[in-house]
């Protein structure tokens, strides 16, 4: 299993969502209060001890059926994997705000990024 890192800054439900995540996945770690999404992801990579790590955003509520058990094959270990999330306002599902699986070294060594950590 890869490390799970919950990233939060000042989100209203962050403490509640982290507690809920830890109830199912006690190995989850938290990166809290790091200013800037780029720096927060690098900090998440720094606390990770596995070659890839999961990122859960502070406003995310993990579906009861989600298991964090995906293991990519060797050819997909150097790419970012993004799972769709459901927008509670409009009911649409898409990658923005979804759970992500990152290659740890790629994030640790990142100096610049595209629009976000899932694009380049």
PDB file of C-alpha atoms in Angstrom:
ATOM      1  CA  UNK A   1       0.000   0.000   0.000  1.00  0.00           C
ATOM      2  CA  UNK A   2       1.189   3.505  -0.779  1.00  0.00           C
ATOM      3  CA  UNK A   3       1.200   6.341   1.741  1.00  0.00           C
ATOM      4  CA  UNK A   4      -1.935   8.481   1.959  1.00  0.00           C
ATOM      5  CA  UNK A   5      -1.406  12.204   2.538  1.00  0.00           C
ATOM      6  CA  UNK A   6      -4.243  14.574   3.379  1.00  0.00           C
ATOM      7  CA  UNK A   7      -3.455  18.160   2.344  1.00  0.00           C
ATOM      8  CA  UNK A   8      -5.188  21.045   4.088  1.00  0.00           C
ATOM      9  CA  UNK A   9      -4.763  24.769   4.493  1.00  0.00           C
ATOM     10  CA  UNK A  10      -7.755  26.617   5.968  1.00  0.00           C
ATOM     11  CA  UNK A  11     -10.708  24.568   4.711  1.00  0.00           C
ATOM     12  CA  UNK A  12     -13.756  24.637   6.990  1.00  0.00           C
ATOM     13  CA  UNK A  13     -14.264  20.861   7.142  1.00  0.00           C
ATOM     14  CA  UNK A  14     -10.599  19.815   7.023  1.00  0.00           C
ATOM     15  CA  UNK A  15     -10.382  18.500  10.598  1.00  0.00           C
ATOM     16  CA  UNK A  16     -13.638  16.561  10.252  1.00  0.00           C
ATOM     17  CA  UNK A  17     -12.667  15.112   6.854  1.00  0.00           C
ATOM     18  CA  UNK A  18      -9.204  14.105   8.097  1.00  0.00           C
ATOM     19  CA  UNK A  19     -10.682  12.377  11.148  1.00  0.00           C
ATOM     20  CA  UNK A  20     -13.154  10.526   8.929  1.00  0.00           C
ATOM     21  CA  UNK A  21     -10.361   9.451   6.569  1.00  0.00           C
ATOM     22  CA  UNK A  22      -8.239   8.195   9.485  1.00  0.00           C
ATOM     23  CA  UNK A  23     -11.105   6.130  10.853  1.00  0.00           C
ATOM     24  CA  UNK A  24     -10.913   3.950   7.731  1.00  0.00           C
ATOM     25  CA  UNK A  25      -7.255   4.478   6.886  1.00  0.00           C
ATOM     26  CA  UNK A  26      -5.253   5.081  10.077  1.00  0.00           C
ATOM     27  CA  UNK A  27      -2.001   5.279   8.103  1.00  0.00           C
ATOM     28  CA  UNK A  28      -3.096   8.600   6.575  1.00  0.00           C
ATOM     29  CA  UNK A  29      -0.723  11.477   7.254  1.00  0.00           C
ATOM     30  CA  UNK A  30      -1.505  15.178   7.116  1.00  0.00           C
ATOM     31  CA  UNK A  31       0.240  18.167   5.613  1.00  0.00           C
ATOM     32  CA  UNK A  32      -1.377  21.217   7.148  1.00  0.00           C
ATOM     33  CA  UNK A  33      -0.946  24.952   6.702  1.00  0.00           C
ATOM     34  CA  UNK A  34       1.654  24.959   3.934  1.00  0.00           C
ATOM     35  CA  UNK A  35       1.027  28.028   1.802  1.00  0.00           C
ATOM     36  CA  UNK A  36       0.795  27.273  -1.901  1.00  0.00           C
ATOM     37  CA  UNK A  37      -0.438  24.127  -3.585  1.00  0.00           C
ATOM     38  CA  UNK A  38       2.983  23.470  -5.142  1.00  0.00           C
ATOM     39  CA  UNK A  39       4.784  23.635  -1.777  1.00  0.00           C
ATOM     40  CA  UNK A  40       2.070  21.589  -0.071  1.00  0.00           C
ATOM     41  CA  UNK A  41       2.464  18.767  -2.588  1.00  0.00           C
ATOM     42  CA  UNK A  42       6.242  18.816  -2.233  1.00  0.00           C
ATOM     43  CA  UNK A  43       5.819  18.594   1.548  1.00  0.00           C
ATOM     44  CA  UNK A  44       3.427  15.665   1.024  1.00  0.00           C
ATOM     45  CA  UNK A  45       6.101  13.930  -1.074  1.00  0.00           C
ATOM     46  CA  UNK A  46       8.662  14.610   1.655  1.00  0.00           C
ATOM     47  CA  UNK A  47       6.590  12.867   4.330  1.00  0.00           C
ATOM     48  CA  UNK A  48       5.927   9.902   2.065  1.00  0.00           C
ATOM     49  CA  UNK A  49       8.106   6.839   2.478  1.00  0.00           C
ATOM     50  CA  UNK A  50       6.704   4.959  -0.545  1.00  0.00           C
ATOM     51  CA  UNK A  51       7.609   5.318  -4.235  1.00  0.00           C
ATOM     52  CA  UNK A  52       4.134   6.676  -4.937  1.00  0.00           C
ATOM     53  CA  UNK A  53       1.686   8.420  -2.628  1.00  0.00           C
ATOM     54  CA  UNK A  54      -2.001   9.217  -2.553  1.00  0.00           C
ATOM     55  CA  UNK A  55      -3.231  12.805  -2.128  1.00  0.00           C
ATOM     56  CA  UNK A  56      -6.580  13.582  -0.576  1.00  0.00           C
ATOM     57  CA  UNK A  57      -7.658  17.222  -0.643  1.00  0.00           C
ATOM     58  CA  UNK A  58      -9.128  18.679   2.542  1.00  0.00           C
ATOM     59  CA  UNK A  59     -12.563  19.223   1.025  1.00  0.00           C
ATOM     60  CA  UNK A  60     -12.806  15.635  -0.214  1.00  0.00           C
ATOM     61  CA  UNK A  61     -15.094  13.052   1.339  1.00  0.00           C
ATOM     62  CA  UNK A  62     -13.884   9.568   0.431  1.00  0.00           C
ATOM     63  CA  UNK A  63     -16.569   7.253  -0.888  1.00  0.00           C
ATOM     64  CA  UNK A  64     -17.172   4.253   1.362  1.00  0.00           C
ATOM     65  CA  UNK A  65     -16.195   1.901  -1.481  1.00  0.00           C
ATOM     66  CA  UNK A  66     -12.851   3.554  -2.271  1.00  0.00           C
ATOM     67  CA  UNK A  67      -9.967   1.353  -1.110  1.00  0.00           C
ATOM     68  CA  UNK A  68      -6.626   3.043  -1.976  1.00  0.00           C
ATOM     69  CA  UNK A  69      -5.509  -0.336  -3.293  1.00  0.00           C
ATOM     70  CA  UNK A  70      -4.650   0.460  -6.905  1.00  0.00           C
ATOM     71  CA  UNK A  71      -1.115  -0.572  -7.879  1.00  0.00           C
ATOM     72  CA  UNK A  72      -0.047   0.645 -11.320  1.00  0.00           C
ATOM     73  CA  UNK A  73       2.044  -1.577 -13.531  1.00  0.00           C
ATOM     74  CA  UNK A  74       5.711  -0.662 -13.977  1.00  0.00           C
ATOM     75  CA  UNK A  75       4.927   1.385 -17.113  1.00  0.00           C
ATOM     76  CA  UNK A  76       2.542   3.665 -15.190  1.00  0.00           C
ATOM     77  CA  UNK A  77       4.662   4.345 -12.109  1.00  0.00           C
ATOM     78  CA  UNK A  78       5.966   7.644 -13.492  1.00  0.00           C
ATOM     79  CA  UNK A  79       2.627   9.269 -14.247  1.00  0.00           C
ATOM     80  CA  UNK A  80      -0.043  10.939 -12.131  1.00  0.00           C
ATOM     81  CA  UNK A  81      -3.264   8.972 -11.715  1.00  0.00           C
ATOM     82  CA  UNK A  82      -6.483  10.900 -11.043  1.00  0.00           C
ATOM     83  CA  UNK A  83      -9.819   9.493  -9.910  1.00  0.00           C
ATOM     84  CA  UNK A  84     -13.064  11.277 -10.661  1.00  0.00           C
ATOM     85  CA  UNK A  85     -14.899  13.022  -7.864  1.00  0.00           C
ATOM     86  CA  UNK A  86     -18.536  13.970  -7.615  1.00  0.00           C
ATOM     87  CA  UNK A  87     -19.328  17.655  -7.363  1.00  0.00           C
ATOM     88  CA  UNK A  88     -21.988  17.917  -4.614  1.00  0.00           C
ATOM     89  CA  UNK A  89     -23.421  21.102  -6.141  1.00  0.00           C
ATOM     90  CA  UNK A  90     -24.192  19.878  -9.663  1.00  0.00           C
ATOM     91  CA  UNK A  91     -23.779  16.090  -9.362  1.00  0.00           C
ATOM     92  CA  UNK A  92     -21.203  15.929 -12.186  1.00  0.00           C
ATOM     93  CA  UNK A  93     -18.166  13.649 -11.930  1.00  0.00           C
ATOM     94  CA  UNK A  94     -14.703  14.677 -13.113  1.00  0.00           C
ATOM     95  CA  UNK A  95     -11.062  14.657 -11.999  1.00  0.00           C
ATOM     96  CA  UNK A  96     -10.891  18.081 -10.363  1.00  0.00           C
ATOM     97  CA  UNK A  97     -10.780  17.559  -6.593  1.00  0.00           C
ATOM     98  CA  UNK A  98     -10.488  13.798  -6.937  1.00  0.00           C
ATOM     99  CA  UNK A  99      -8.044  11.469  -5.229  1.00  0.00           C
ATOM    100  CA  UNK A 100      -4.659  11.417  -6.925  1.00  0.00           C
ATOM    101  CA  UNK A 101      -1.736   8.995  -6.947  1.00  0.00           C
ATOM    102  CA  UNK A 102       1.639  10.679  -7.542  1.00  0.00           C
ATOM    103  CA  UNK A 103       5.157   9.373  -8.184  1.00  0.00           C
ATOM    104  CA  UNK A 104       6.993  10.568  -5.070  1.00  0.00           C
ATOM    105  CA  UNK A 105      10.322  11.493  -6.646  1.00  0.00           C
ATOM    106  CA  UNK A 106       8.624  13.401  -9.465  1.00  0.00           C
ATOM    107  CA  UNK A 107       6.871  15.640  -6.939  1.00  0.00           C
ATOM    108  CA  UNK A 108       9.934  16.012  -4.691  1.00  0.00           C
ATOM    109  CA  UNK A 109      11.977  17.213  -7.665  1.00  0.00           C
ATOM    110  CA  UNK A 110       9.340  19.476  -9.217  1.00  0.00           C
ATOM    111  CA  UNK A 111      10.415  23.056  -9.779  1.00  0.00           C
ATOM    112  CA  UNK A 112       7.503  24.164 -11.926  1.00  0.00           C
ATOM    113  CA  UNK A 113       4.086  22.808 -12.822  1.00  0.00           C
ATOM    114  CA  UNK A 114       1.360  23.508 -15.350  1.00  0.00           C
ATOM    115  CA  UNK A 115      -2.130  24.546 -14.264  1.00  0.00           C
ATOM    116  CA  UNK A 116      -1.971  22.161 -11.312  1.00  0.00           C
ATOM    117  CA  UNK A 117      -0.151  19.036 -10.227  1.00  0.00           C
ATOM    118  CA  UNK A 118      -2.062  16.839 -12.656  1.00  0.00           C
ATOM    119  CA  UNK A 119      -1.108  18.757 -15.808  1.00  0.00           C
ATOM    120  CA  UNK A 120       2.204  19.818 -17.242  1.00  0.00           C
TER     121      UNK A 120
END
